[in-house]
Coordinates of C-alpha atoms and ligand atoms in Angstrom, one line a residue:
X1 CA 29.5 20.2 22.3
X2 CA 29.5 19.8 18.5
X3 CA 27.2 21.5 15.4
X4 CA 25.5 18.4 13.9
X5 CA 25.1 18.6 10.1
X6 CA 21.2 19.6 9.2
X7 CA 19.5 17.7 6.4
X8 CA 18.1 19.4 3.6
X9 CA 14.7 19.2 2.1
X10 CA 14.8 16.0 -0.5
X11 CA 17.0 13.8 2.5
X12 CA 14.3 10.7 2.9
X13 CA 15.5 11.7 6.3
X14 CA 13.1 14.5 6.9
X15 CA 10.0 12.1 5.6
X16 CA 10.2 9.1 8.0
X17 CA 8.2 8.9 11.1
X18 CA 10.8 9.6 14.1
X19 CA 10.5 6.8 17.1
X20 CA 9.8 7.4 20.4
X21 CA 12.4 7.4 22.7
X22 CA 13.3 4.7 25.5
X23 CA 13.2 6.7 28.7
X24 CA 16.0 4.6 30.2
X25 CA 18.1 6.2 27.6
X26 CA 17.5 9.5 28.4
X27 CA 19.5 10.3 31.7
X28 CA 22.7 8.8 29.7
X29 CA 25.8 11.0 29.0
X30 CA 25.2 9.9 25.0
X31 CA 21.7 11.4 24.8
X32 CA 22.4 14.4 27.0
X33 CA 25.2 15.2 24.9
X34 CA 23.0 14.8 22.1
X35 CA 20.1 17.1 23.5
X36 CA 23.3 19.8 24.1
X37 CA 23.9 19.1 20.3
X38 CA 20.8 20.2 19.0
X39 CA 20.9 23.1 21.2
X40 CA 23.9 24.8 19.6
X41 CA 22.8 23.5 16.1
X42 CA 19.9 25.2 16.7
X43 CA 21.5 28.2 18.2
X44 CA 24.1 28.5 15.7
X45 CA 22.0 28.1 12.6
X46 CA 20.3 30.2 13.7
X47 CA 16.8 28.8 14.2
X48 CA 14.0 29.0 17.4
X49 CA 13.6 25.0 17.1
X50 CA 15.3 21.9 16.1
X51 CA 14.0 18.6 15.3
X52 CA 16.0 14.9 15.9
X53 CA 14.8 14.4 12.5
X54 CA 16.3 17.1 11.1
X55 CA 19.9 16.3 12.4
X56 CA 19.4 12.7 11.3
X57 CA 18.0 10.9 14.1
X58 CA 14.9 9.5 13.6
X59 CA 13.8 10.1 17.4
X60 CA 10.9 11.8 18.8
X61 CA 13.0 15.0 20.3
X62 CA 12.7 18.8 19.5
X63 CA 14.3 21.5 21.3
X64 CA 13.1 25.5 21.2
X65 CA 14.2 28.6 22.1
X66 CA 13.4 31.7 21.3
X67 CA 14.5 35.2 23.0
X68 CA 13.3 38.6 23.2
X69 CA 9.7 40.2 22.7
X70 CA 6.9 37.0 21.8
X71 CA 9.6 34.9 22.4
X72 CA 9.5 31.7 24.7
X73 CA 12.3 29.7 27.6
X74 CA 14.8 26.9 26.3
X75 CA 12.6 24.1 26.0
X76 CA 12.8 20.1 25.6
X77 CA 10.7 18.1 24.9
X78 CA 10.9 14.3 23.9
X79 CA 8.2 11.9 23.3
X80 CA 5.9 14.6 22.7
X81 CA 1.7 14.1 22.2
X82 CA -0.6 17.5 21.2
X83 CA -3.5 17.0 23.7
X84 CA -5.8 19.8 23.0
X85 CA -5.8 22.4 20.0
X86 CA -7.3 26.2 20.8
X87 CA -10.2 26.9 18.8
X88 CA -8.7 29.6 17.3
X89 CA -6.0 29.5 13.9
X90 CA -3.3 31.9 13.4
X91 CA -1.2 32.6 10.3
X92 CA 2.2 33.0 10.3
X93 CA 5.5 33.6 7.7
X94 CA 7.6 30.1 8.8
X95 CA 10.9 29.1 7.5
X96 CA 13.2 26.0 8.1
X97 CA 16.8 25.0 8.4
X98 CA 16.0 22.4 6.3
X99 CA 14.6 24.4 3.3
X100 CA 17.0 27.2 2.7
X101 CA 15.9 30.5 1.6
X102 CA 12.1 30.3 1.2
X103 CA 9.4 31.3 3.1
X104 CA 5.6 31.0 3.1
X105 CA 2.7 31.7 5.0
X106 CA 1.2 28.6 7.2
X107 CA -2.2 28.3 9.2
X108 CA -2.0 26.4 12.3
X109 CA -3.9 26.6 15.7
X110 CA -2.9 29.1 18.2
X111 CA -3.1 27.4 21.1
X112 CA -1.7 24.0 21.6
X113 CA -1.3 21.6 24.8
X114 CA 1.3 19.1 24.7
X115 CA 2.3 16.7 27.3
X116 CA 5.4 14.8 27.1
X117 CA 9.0 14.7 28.8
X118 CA 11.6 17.1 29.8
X119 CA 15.6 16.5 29.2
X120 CA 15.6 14.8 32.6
X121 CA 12.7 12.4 31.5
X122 CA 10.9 14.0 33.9
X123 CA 6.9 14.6 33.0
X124 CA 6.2 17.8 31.0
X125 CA 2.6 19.1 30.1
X126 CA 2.9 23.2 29.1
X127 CA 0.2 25.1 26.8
X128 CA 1.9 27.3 24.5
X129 CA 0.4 30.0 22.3
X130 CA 1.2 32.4 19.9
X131 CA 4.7 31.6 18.8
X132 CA 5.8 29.2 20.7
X133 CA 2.5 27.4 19.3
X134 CA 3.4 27.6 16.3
X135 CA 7.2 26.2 16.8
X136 CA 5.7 23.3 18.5
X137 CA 3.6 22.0 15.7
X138 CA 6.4 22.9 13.6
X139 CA 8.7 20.9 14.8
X140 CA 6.1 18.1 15.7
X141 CA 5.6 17.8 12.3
X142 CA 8.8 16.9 11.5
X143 CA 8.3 14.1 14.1
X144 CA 6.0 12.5 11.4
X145 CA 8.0 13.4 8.2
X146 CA 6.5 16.5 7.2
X147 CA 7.8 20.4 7.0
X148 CA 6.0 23.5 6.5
X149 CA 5.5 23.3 2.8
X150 CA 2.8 20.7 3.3
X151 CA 1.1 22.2 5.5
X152 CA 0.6 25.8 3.3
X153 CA -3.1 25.8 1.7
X154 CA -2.1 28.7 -0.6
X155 CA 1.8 28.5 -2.1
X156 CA 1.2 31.6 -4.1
X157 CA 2.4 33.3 -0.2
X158 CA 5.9 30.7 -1.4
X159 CA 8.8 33.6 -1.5
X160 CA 12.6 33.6 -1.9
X161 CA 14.4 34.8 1.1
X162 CA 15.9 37.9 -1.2
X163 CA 12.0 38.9 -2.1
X164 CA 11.0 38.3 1.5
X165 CA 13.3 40.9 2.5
X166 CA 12.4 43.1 -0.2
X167 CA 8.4 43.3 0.2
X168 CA 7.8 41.4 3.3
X169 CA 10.7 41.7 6.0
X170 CA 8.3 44.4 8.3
X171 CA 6.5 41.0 9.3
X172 CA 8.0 38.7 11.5
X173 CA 9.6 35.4 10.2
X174 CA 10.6 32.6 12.0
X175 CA 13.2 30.0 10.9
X176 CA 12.0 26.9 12.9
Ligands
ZN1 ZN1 11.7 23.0 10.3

């Protein structure tokens, strides 16, 4: 296994639209390697999700994780498609391994459905809420060239890691 290099916010990387991936490639010793990649770039950051884009492979793949209380199973998923959003939002403190040190509050829906495929290229449909809801549309995002930033409504919430900590750290942030 190896750490891929992560690209930073301002790498035209992180703003193309990633394309989706040829099934027949997915069983191959290249991609699974690849998929064990992002896992321990992920894990090693550390981060609770991972986007192709984001390692610098335009390629519609994310991989989450996330352990302990709220948190969600190891989960791939390529090709991925949001087929229903929950009618309710939820706002949450989000980071990224692409933009070091900030944080800032984002609004998203609580409840997605996505349907898509696993590691094996096997079908996947799984509704996810609270967290895990969030990492998905998170990382989706970066699937179409956006991160968190564009999504806040309000950037006076924008903080530096240090004054997170400072006045902020009793609630939960996620690096995604
Ligand atoms: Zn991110």
């Amino acid at each position: 296994m190896a750490r891929l290099k992560i690209a930073k916010l301002g790498n035209p990387i992180l703003r193309t639209i990633a394309q989706p991936v040829d099934p027949g490639e997915i069983p191959g010793r290249a991609f699974q390697q690849f998929i064990d990649d992002m896992l321990e770039t992920m894990t090693d950051a550390p981060g609770i999700g991972l986007a192709a884009t984001q390692v610098f492979r335009s390629q519609q793949v994310i991989v989450m994780a996330c352990s302990g209380a709220g948190g969600f199973p190891e989960t791939v998923l390529i090709n991925p498609t949001i087929v229903y959003y929950g009618p309710n939002q939820v706002e949450t403190w989000e980071g990224c391994l692409s933009v070091d040190g900030l944080r800032g509050k984002v609004t998203r829906p609580s409840m997605v459905r996505v349907r898509g495929l696993d590691r094996y290229g096997g079908p996947l449909e799984l509704d996810a809420t609270g967290l895990f809801a969030v990492c998905i549309q998170h990382e989706m995002d970066h699937l179409i060239g956006k991160v968190f930033l564009d999504r806040m409504t309000d950037l006076s919430t924008l903080t530096h890691l240090e004054e997170f900590d400072r006045y902020w750290q009793k609630e939960p942030a996620n690096v995604i």
